[in-house]
Amino acid sequence: LREAERQAKAGRLRLWREYVPPQAASELLGRVVEVVSGDTLVVADAANNETRYSLSSIRCPRMGREPEPYAAEAKEALRRLLIGKKVRVTPEYHRSFEGQGGGVQERLFAAVLFDKADRNAAEVLVAEGLASVSKHGGAEERSAHYDALCDAEADAIAAKKGMHSGAPPKKGAAVTDLSLPASKERAKSFLSNFTRGGKLRGVVQYVLSGSRLKVLLLKDHCLVTLALVGVRCPACARRDSPSSGEPFGDEALAATRAACLQREVEVEIESVNDKTGVFNGTLTLPDKRNLSLVLLEAGLASRFGAAADRSVHAADLAKSEGVAKAAGLKVWEDYSEEAAAEEAAANAAAAASEMEPIPDAQKQRVELTLTEIADGAHFYAHVAGDDTVARLHAKLASACAGPPPAMAFEPKVGAVCAARFSQDNEWYRAKVTKRDKGSYTVFFLDYGNCDVVSAERVRPLDPTLAPSVLSAQAVECRLPPPLLDEPSSEGGG
């Protein structure tokens, strides 16, 4: 009957002589890059243009703040079924709905087929009791597979599957959210367990930037924020800021999102940031590639800090970065090997001048608290028991609490300012070491670490807090090289 009706519509016979078919996009082949809910997904075409589709003629339980029963199960089933897979999408009709803000939302409904057998994703969900078939009015457009959907629903009801069982879904293990700011102390207590576990299986829940993600660790049922160790991607644009981000930041975000959002991955955790509770580690993609190396080779990331040299993958990181440098890709477009060599030579000369031995009479014992480790023999510390840093931090927070200055503040290289650390959003005294297209690389005078911040995250420093009034509180320390005995002339090395 439905087929006869379709033919009558197509021929505009009698009742259907003024029928206008809905305007839908043409069929496309693409790849599923995100599952929004049990019946809604995002598909990217060959040009990486993304479109959101809802599955035709079915309804899954809604997610929302308080998910309906079987909503999470339907979303997870669709994720396992389609994420990262190639699909054939046939748009079938549009619907307009009232949005949450009161406006009208337009949704595109389509049949999504996958595998060589062209299995219908909607039919699979209905057959498992995770979706119900929509009841259309007589003149409403519906899926071309509507009869098969109705048959699958009848079978699921007879078998009492899923939402037709009359029982609530089985409760899984509770997830411990270690990604929240309030959980940073608790996160540190999990470090030993994570590092002992070697490579941990997980699912990427969110991609925050090119090198920072939220991952659900499956065995431990923990949601963690993971920063790729020793790797920095350019900052991407932020919704809460008018800044457009750094060059290639959005491209790095898109590359990471396309490679691993909602995919099952392996995570190898090396350390945790004491200030933020962010875990540092390596992420292995489903195809066994190292995400850090992928970003470095594409010129969408650079090695950052001493952590890159301490990483178990240090040699591979350096090699991948070298490939991008040699090709002048992305962030290395303006890279000059000669300028880099001159800077390295100047740093080496400065380090050598600091290695002059101190007479024993001038030596004293001081108890320190480490704040930053540059490498195995170079670190920064605070003098234990000194509350100067805490008092300074309170004054800085008060001085920077007001609105930003009316005039744009653009400090030059070498200038001292107040900078907002990207990991905890607190203000610290900093010295600008590099300036590049609206972003600043700064060195924090009172902690010894570095960061790259955008223009809106730097402010003039209150003159009463200048280093000339209160000296830098990070004590720079270097361990002397070991003294080796001369080799014995009698052998035995």
Coordinates of C-alpha atoms in Angstrom, one line a residue:
L1 CA 0.0 0.0 0.0
R2 CA 2.8 2.4 0.9
E3 CA 4.6 1.6 -2.4
A4 CA 1.4 2.3 -4.3
E5 CA 1.0 5.6 -2.4
R6 CA 4.6 6.5 -3.3
Q7 CA 4.0 5.8 -7.0
A8 CA 0.8 8.0 -6.8
K9 CA 2.8 10.8 -5.2
A10 CA 5.5 10.5 -7.8
G11 CA 3.0 10.7 -10.6
R12 CA 0.9 13.4 -8.9
L13 CA -2.3 11.5 -9.5
R14 CA -5.7 12.9 -8.4
L15 CA -5.3 13.5 -4.6
W16 CA -1.6 14.1 -5.1
R17 CA -1.8 16.4 -8.1
E18 CA -0.5 19.4 -6.0
Y19 CA 1.9 17.3 -4.0
V20 CA 5.4 18.9 -3.6
P21 CA 8.0 16.4 -2.4
P22 CA 10.3 17.6 0.4
Q23 CA 13.6 19.1 -0.7
A24 CA 16.3 16.8 0.8
A25 CA 20.0 16.7 0.1
S26 CA 21.3 14.1 -2.3
E27 CA 22.7 10.7 -1.1
L28 CA 26.2 10.8 0.1
L29 CA 29.0 8.5 1.3
G30 CA 30.7 9.7 4.4
R31 CA 32.2 8.7 7.8
V32 CA 30.6 9.0 11.2
V33 CA 32.6 11.4 13.3
E34 CA 30.3 11.8 16.3
V35 CA 27.3 10.1 17.9
V36 CA 25.1 12.8 19.6
S37 CA 22.4 10.5 20.9
G38 CA 20.8 7.2 20.2
D39 CA 19.1 8.5 17.0
T40 CA 21.3 11.5 16.0
L41 CA 24.8 11.5 14.6
V42 CA 27.3 13.6 12.7
V43 CA 28.7 12.5 9.3
A44 CA 31.7 14.0 7.5
D45 CA 31.9 13.8 3.7
A46 CA 35.0 13.5 1.5
A47 CA 35.8 17.2 2.0
N48 CA 35.4 16.9 5.8
N49 CA 32.2 19.0 5.8
E50 CA 30.1 17.8 8.7
T51 CA 26.3 17.4 8.7
R52 CA 24.0 16.3 11.5
Y53 CA 21.3 13.7 10.8
S54 CA 18.6 12.1 12.8
L55 CA 17.5 8.5 11.9
S56 CA 14.3 8.5 10.0
S57 CA 11.0 7.3 11.6
I58 CA 12.4 6.2 15.0
R59 CA 12.7 7.8 18.4
C60 CA 15.3 6.9 21.0
P61 CA 15.0 7.8 24.7
R62 CA 16.2 11.4 25.2
M63 CA 19.5 12.1 27.0
G64 CA 19.3 15.6 28.6
R65 CA 20.4 16.4 32.2
E66 CA 18.2 13.5 33.5
P67 CA 18.4 10.8 30.8
E68 CA 15.4 8.7 30.1
P69 CA 15.7 4.9 30.7
Y70 CA 17.8 3.3 28.0
A71 CA 19.0 6.6 26.6
A72 CA 22.6 6.0 27.5
E73 CA 22.4 2.4 26.2
A74 CA 21.0 3.5 22.9
K75 CA 23.7 6.1 22.4
E76 CA 26.4 3.6 23.3
A77 CA 25.0 1.0 20.9
L78 CA 25.0 3.5 18.1
R79 CA 28.6 4.5 18.9
R80 CA 29.8 0.9 18.9
L81 CA 27.9 0.3 15.7
L82 CA 29.0 3.3 13.6
I83 CA 31.7 5.6 15.0
G84 CA 34.5 5.9 12.5
K85 CA 32.8 3.8 9.9
K86 CA 31.9 4.6 6.4
V87 CA 28.2 4.9 5.8
R88 CA 25.7 5.7 3.0
V89 CA 23.3 8.4 4.0
T90 CA 20.0 8.9 2.1
P91 CA 18.2 12.1 3.3
E92 CA 14.4 11.5 3.4
Y93 CA 12.6 14.5 5.0
H94 CA 12.9 17.6 7.1
R95 CA 11.1 18.5 10.3
S96 CA 10.9 21.8 12.3
F97 CA 10.9 21.8 16.1
E98 CA 10.8 24.4 18.7
G99 CA 14.3 24.8 20.2
Q100 CA 15.3 25.1 23.8
G101 CA 15.8 28.9 23.4
G102 CA 12.4 29.3 21.8
G103 CA 13.6 29.5 18.2
V104 CA 12.8 27.0 15.5
Q105 CA 15.2 24.2 14.8
E106 CA 15.4 22.4 11.5
R107 CA 16.3 18.7 11.6
L108 CA 17.2 16.5 8.7
F109 CA 16.1 12.9 8.8
A110 CA 17.9 10.2 6.8
A111 CA 18.4 6.5 6.4
V112 CA 21.9 5.5 7.4
L113 CA 23.2 2.3 5.9
F114 CA 26.4 0.6 6.8
D115 CA 28.5 -2.6 6.0
K116 CA 28.6 -4.3 2.7
A117 CA 25.1 -5.7 3.3
D118 CA 23.7 -2.1 3.7
R119 CA 22.3 -2.7 7.2
N120 CA 20.0 0.0 8.4
A121 CA 21.2 1.5 11.7
A122 CA 17.7 2.5 12.7
E123 CA 16.4 -1.1 12.2
V124 CA 19.3 -2.4 14.4
L125 CA 18.4 -0.1 17.3
V126 CA 14.6 -1.0 17.0
A127 CA 15.4 -4.7 16.9
E128 CA 17.4 -4.4 20.1
G129 CA 14.5 -2.6 21.9
L130 CA 16.5 0.6 22.1
A131 CA 14.3 2.7 19.9
S132 CA 10.6 2.9 19.0
V133 CA 9.0 3.5 15.6
S134 CA 7.5 6.9 15.1
K135 CA 3.7 7.1 14.4
H136 CA 3.3 9.2 11.3
G137 CA 0.2 10.9 10.2
G138 CA -1.4 9.9 6.9
A139 CA 0.3 12.6 4.8
E140 CA 3.6 12.7 6.7
E141 CA 6.8 11.7 5.0
R142 CA 8.4 8.6 6.5
S143 CA 11.4 6.3 6.1
A144 CA 11.5 4.2 2.9
H145 CA 12.3 1.3 5.3
Y146 CA 9.2 1.9 7.5
D147 CA 7.7 -1.5 7.0
A148 CA 10.9 -3.2 8.0
L149 CA 11.1 -0.9 11.1
C150 CA 7.6 -1.9 12.1
D151 CA 8.4 -5.6 11.8
A152 CA 11.6 -5.2 13.8
E153 CA 9.6 -3.4 16.6
A154 CA 7.0 -6.1 16.7
D155 CA 9.7 -8.8 17.1
A156 CA 11.4 -6.7 19.9
I157 CA 8.1 -6.4 21.7
A158 CA 7.4 -10.1 21.4
A159 CA 10.9 -10.9 22.7
K160 CA 10.6 -8.2 25.5
K161 CA 13.9 -6.7 24.5
G162 CA 15.3 -3.5 26.0
M163 CA 12.6 -0.9 26.7
H164 CA 9.9 -3.5 26.1
S165 CA 11.1 -5.7 28.9
G166 CA 9.3 -3.7 31.5
A167 CA 12.5 -3.6 33.6
P168 CA 14.9 -0.7 34.0
P169 CA 18.3 -1.0 32.4
K170 CA 21.1 -2.7 34.3
K171 CA 23.1 -0.2 36.3
G172 CA 26.8 -0.1 35.4
A173 CA 29.6 0.9 37.7
A174 CA 29.6 4.5 38.8
V175 CA 32.1 6.7 37.0
T176 CA 34.6 8.7 39.1
D177 CA 35.1 12.1 37.5
L178 CA 38.7 13.1 38.1
S179 CA 38.5 15.9 35.5
L180 CA 36.7 18.3 37.7
P181 CA 38.7 21.2 39.3
A182 CA 37.6 20.0 42.8
S183 CA 39.0 16.5 42.1
K184 CA 42.7 17.6 41.6
E185 CA 43.8 16.3 45.0
R186 CA 42.0 13.0 44.5
A187 CA 43.5 12.7 41.0
K188 CA 47.0 12.5 42.5
S189 CA 46.0 9.4 44.6
F190 CA 45.1 7.5 41.4
L191 CA 48.5 8.1 39.7
S192 CA 50.3 5.0 41.1
N193 CA 47.4 2.8 40.0
F194 CA 47.3 4.2 36.5
T195 CA 51.1 4.0 36.0
R196 CA 51.2 0.4 37.2
G197 CA 48.5 -0.6 34.7
G198 CA 50.7 0.1 31.6
K199 CA 48.5 0.9 28.6
L200 CA 44.9 1.5 29.7
R201 CA 41.9 1.1 27.5
G202 CA 39.6 4.0 27.2
V203 CA 37.1 6.0 25.2
V204 CA 37.6 9.6 24.3
Q205 CA 34.6 11.6 25.5
Y206 CA 35.7 15.2 24.6
V207 CA 38.4 16.9 22.7
L208 CA 39.3 20.1 24.4
S209 CA 42.2 21.1 22.1
G210 CA 44.7 19.5 19.8
S211 CA 46.7 18.1 22.7
R212 CA 44.2 17.8 25.6
L213 CA 41.3 15.4 25.9
K214 CA 38.9 13.8 28.3
V215 CA 39.1 10.0 28.4
L216 CA 36.9 7.5 30.2
L217 CA 39.2 4.7 31.4
L218 CA 37.1 1.6 31.1
K219 CA 38.8 -0.7 33.7
D220 CA 38.9 1.9 36.4
H221 CA 35.7 3.7 35.5
C222 CA 37.4 7.0 35.8
L223 CA 37.0 10.1 33.6
V224 CA 40.3 11.9 33.4
T225 CA 41.7 15.0 31.6
L226 CA 44.8 13.9 29.5
A227 CA 47.5 16.2 28.2
L228 CA 49.8 14.7 25.6
V229 CA 53.2 14.7 27.4
G230 CA 55.9 16.9 26.0
V231 CA 53.7 18.1 23.2
R232 CA 52.0 21.5 22.7
C233 CA 49.5 22.4 20.0
P234 CA 48.6 26.0 19.1
A235 CA 45.7 27.3 21.2
C236 CA 42.3 27.1 19.5
A237 CA 39.5 29.6 19.6
R238 CA 37.4 29.5 22.7
R239 CA 33.6 30.0 22.9
D240 CA 34.0 32.2 26.0
S241 CA 36.5 34.5 24.4
P242 CA 36.5 36.8 21.4
S243 CA 40.0 35.7 20.6
S244 CA 40.4 33.7 17.4
G245 CA 43.2 31.6 18.9
E246 CA 46.6 30.9 17.5
P247 CA 47.4 30.0 13.9
F248 CA 46.7 26.3 13.2
G249 CA 45.0 25.9 16.6
D250 CA 41.6 25.1 15.2
E251 CA 43.2 22.8 12.6
A252 CA 45.0 20.9 15.3
L253 CA 41.7 20.5 17.3
A254 CA 39.9 19.2 14.1
A255 CA 42.7 16.7 13.4
T256 CA 42.6 15.3 17.0
R257 CA 38.8 15.2 17.0
A258 CA 38.6 13.4 13.6
A259 CA 41.2 10.9 14.8
C260 CA 39.9 9.9 18.2
L261 CA 36.6 11.4 19.4
Q262 CA 34.4 8.6 20.8
R263 CA 36.9 6.0 19.7
E264 CA 38.4 3.3 21.8
V265 CA 42.0 4.1 22.5
E266 CA 44.9 3.1 24.7
V267 CA 46.4 5.6 27.2
E268 CA 49.8 5.4 28.9
I269 CA 49.9 7.8 31.8
E270 CA 53.3 9.1 33.0
S271 CA 52.6 11.8 35.6
V272 CA 50.0 14.2 37.0
N273 CA 50.1 18.0 37.3
D274 CA 50.0 18.8 41.1
K275 CA 48.3 22.1 40.5
T276 CA 45.5 21.1 38.1
G277 CA 45.0 17.3 38.4
V278 CA 45.6 16.9 34.7
F279 CA 47.3 13.6 33.8
N280 CA 50.2 13.7 31.3
G281 CA 50.7 10.7 29.0
T282 CA 50.5 9.2 25.5
L283 CA 47.5 8.2 23.5
T284 CA 47.5 5.4 21.0
L285 CA 44.8 5.6 18.3
P286 CA 42.7 2.6 17.2
D287 CA 45.1 2.1 14.2
K288 CA 48.0 1.8 16.7
R289 CA 49.5 5.2 15.8
N290 CA 50.8 7.5 18.5
L291 CA 48.6 10.7 18.4
S292 CA 51.5 12.9 19.5
L293 CA 53.7 11.7 16.6
V294 CA 50.8 12.2 14.2
L295 CA 50.4 15.8 15.3
L296 CA 54.1 16.5 15.3
E297 CA 54.6 15.0 11.8
A298 CA 51.7 17.1 10.4
G299 CA 53.3 20.3 11.8
L300 CA 50.3 20.8 14.1
A301 CA 52.3 20.5 17.3
S302 CA 55.8 21.1 18.7
R303 CA 57.8 19.5 21.5
F304 CA 57.4 21.5 24.7
G305 CA 59.4 21.7 27.9
A306 CA 61.7 19.2 29.5
A307 CA 58.9 16.7 29.7
A308 CA 59.5 15.9 26.0
D309 CA 63.0 14.8 26.8
R310 CA 62.0 12.8 29.8
S311 CA 59.2 11.0 28.0
V312 CA 59.7 7.3 27.2
H313 CA 58.9 8.3 23.6
A314 CA 61.5 11.2 23.6
A315 CA 63.4 9.9 20.5
D316 CA 60.3 9.4 18.5
L317 CA 59.0 12.8 19.4
A318 CA 62.2 14.5 18.3
K319 CA 62.3 12.5 15.0
S320 CA 58.7 13.4 14.1
E321 CA 59.2 17.1 14.9
G322 CA 62.3 17.0 12.7
V323 CA 60.3 15.7 9.8
A324 CA 57.8 18.7 10.0
K325 CA 60.7 21.2 10.5
A326 CA 62.5 19.9 7.4
A327 CA 59.4 20.3 5.4
G328 CA 58.4 23.7 6.8
L329 CA 54.9 22.4 7.7
K330 CA 52.3 24.5 9.5
V331 CA 53.8 25.9 12.8
W332 CA 57.3 25.6 11.2
E333 CA 56.5 27.7 8.2
D334 CA 58.9 30.5 9.4
Y335 CA 61.4 28.3 11.2
S336 CA 65.1 29.2 10.7
E337 CA 67.6 26.5 11.7
E338 CA 70.4 29.2 11.9
A339 CA 68.4 31.3 14.4
A340 CA 67.6 28.3 16.5
A341 CA 71.3 27.3 16.5
E342 CA 72.3 30.7 17.7
E343 CA 69.7 30.7 20.5
A344 CA 70.9 27.2 21.6
A345 CA 74.5 28.4 21.7
A346 CA 73.6 31.4 23.8
N347 CA 71.7 29.3 26.2
A348 CA 74.6 26.8 26.5
A349 CA 77.1 29.7 27.2
A350 CA 74.8 31.1 29.9
A351 CA 74.5 27.7 31.5
A352 CA 78.2 27.2 31.4
S353 CA 78.8 30.5 33.2
E354 CA 76.6 29.4 36.0
M355 CA 78.6 26.3 36.7
E356 CA 81.5 28.0 38.4
P357 CA 82.2 26.3 41.7
I358 CA 81.3 28.0 45.0
P359 CA 83.8 28.0 47.8
D360 CA 83.0 25.7 50.7
A361 CA 82.9 28.7 53.1
Q362 CA 80.0 30.2 51.2
K363 CA 77.9 27.0 51.1
Q364 CA 74.9 26.6 53.4
R365 CA 72.2 24.0 53.9
V366 CA 68.6 25.1 52.8
E367 CA 65.4 23.0 52.7
L368 CA 63.6 23.5 49.5
T369 CA 60.2 22.6 47.9
L370 CA 60.4 21.8 44.2
T371 CA 58.2 23.8 41.9
E372 CA 59.5 22.9 38.4
I373 CA 62.0 20.3 37.0
A374 CA 63.6 21.5 33.8
D375 CA 65.8 18.4 33.4
G376 CA 67.6 15.9 35.6
A377 CA 70.1 18.4 36.9
H378 CA 68.2 21.7 36.5
F379 CA 65.2 22.7 38.7
Y380 CA 63.4 25.5 40.5
A381 CA 62.3 25.5 44.1
H382 CA 60.8 27.6 47.0
V383 CA 62.5 27.9 50.3
A384 CA 60.5 25.7 52.6
G385 CA 58.4 27.4 55.3
D386 CA 58.5 30.8 53.6
D387 CA 55.0 32.2 53.1
T388 CA 56.1 35.1 50.8
V389 CA 54.7 33.3 47.7
A390 CA 51.3 32.8 49.3
R391 CA 51.1 36.5 50.3
L392 CA 52.3 37.6 46.9
H393 CA 49.7 35.3 45.2
A394 CA 46.9 36.9 47.3
K395 CA 48.0 40.4 46.3
L396 CA 48.2 39.5 42.6
A397 CA 44.7 38.0 42.7
S398 CA 43.3 41.2 44.2
A399 CA 45.2 43.4 41.8
C400 CA 43.9 41.5 38.8
A401 CA 40.3 40.9 40.0
G402 CA 38.9 44.0 38.2
P403 CA 38.0 44.4 34.5
P404 CA 40.9 44.5 32.0
P405 CA 42.5 47.8 31.1
A406 CA 40.6 49.9 28.5
M407 CA 43.6 50.1 26.2
A408 CA 45.1 47.0 24.8
F409 CA 48.2 45.8 26.7
E410 CA 50.9 44.5 24.4
P411 CA 54.1 43.7 26.4
K412 CA 57.4 43.4 24.5
V413 CA 59.8 40.5 24.8
G414 CA 61.7 40.9 28.1
A415 CA 58.8 42.8 29.8
V416 CA 57.5 41.7 33.2
C417 CA 53.7 41.5 33.5
A418 CA 50.9 39.5 35.2
A419 CA 50.0 36.4 33.2
R420 CA 47.1 34.0 33.7
F421 CA 48.3 30.4 33.8
S422 CA 46.2 28.3 31.4
Q423 CA 45.9 25.3 33.6
D424 CA 44.5 26.9 36.8
N425 CA 43.4 30.4 35.5
E426 CA 45.3 32.1 38.4
W427 CA 47.5 35.2 37.9
Y428 CA 51.3 35.1 38.4
R429 CA 54.2 37.3 37.8
A430 CA 55.8 36.5 34.5
K431 CA 58.4 37.6 32.0
V432 CA 57.7 37.6 28.3
T433 CA 60.2 35.5 26.4
K434 CA 58.5 35.3 23.0
R435 CA 55.7 37.1 21.2
D436 CA 54.0 35.6 18.2
K437 CA 50.8 36.8 16.4
G438 CA 48.7 37.6 19.4
S439 CA 50.1 35.0 21.8
Y440 CA 52.9 35.3 24.4
T441 CA 55.4 32.7 25.7
V442 CA 56.0 33.6 29.3
F443 CA 58.3 32.5 32.1
F444 CA 56.7 32.5 35.6
L445 CA 59.2 34.3 37.9
D446 CA 58.0 32.7 41.1
Y447 CA 57.7 29.1 39.9
G448 CA 60.1 28.5 37.1
N449 CA 57.7 27.1 34.6
C450 CA 56.6 28.4 31.2
D451 CA 53.3 28.8 29.3
V452 CA 51.9 30.2 26.1
V453 CA 49.0 32.6 26.7
S454 CA 46.7 34.7 24.5
A455 CA 46.7 38.5 24.6
E456 CA 43.7 38.7 26.9
R457 CA 45.6 36.7 29.6
V458 CA 48.3 39.2 30.2
R459 CA 48.0 42.5 32.2
P460 CA 50.3 45.2 33.4
L461 CA 51.9 44.3 36.7
D462 CA 51.1 46.4 39.8
P463 CA 54.3 48.5 40.4
T464 CA 54.3 47.5 44.1
L465 CA 54.7 43.8 43.0
A466 CA 57.6 44.4 40.6
P467 CA 60.7 42.2 40.8
S468 CA 62.6 45.3 41.8
V469 CA 60.4 45.5 44.9
L470 CA 60.1 41.8 45.6
S471 CA 62.6 39.5 43.9
A472 CA 61.7 36.4 42.0
Q473 CA 60.7 33.6 44.5
A474 CA 61.7 30.7 42.3
V475 CA 65.2 29.7 43.3
E476 CA 67.0 28.3 40.3
C477 CA 69.2 25.3 41.1
R478 CA 71.6 23.1 39.1
L479 CA 73.3 20.0 40.3
P480 CA 77.0 19.8 39.7
P481 CA 78.3 17.2 37.2
P482 CA 79.5 14.0 38.9
L483 CA 83.2 13.7 39.6
L484 CA 84.6 10.5 38.1
D485 CA 87.8 8.8 39.2
E486 CA 90.6 8.6 36.6
P487 CA 90.5 5.1 35.0
S488 CA 93.1 2.7 36.5
S489 CA 96.1 2.0 34.4
E490 CA 95.9 -1.6 35.6
G491 CA 92.6 -2.1 33.8
G492 CA 89.3 -3.0 35.4
G493 CA 87.8 0.3 34.0

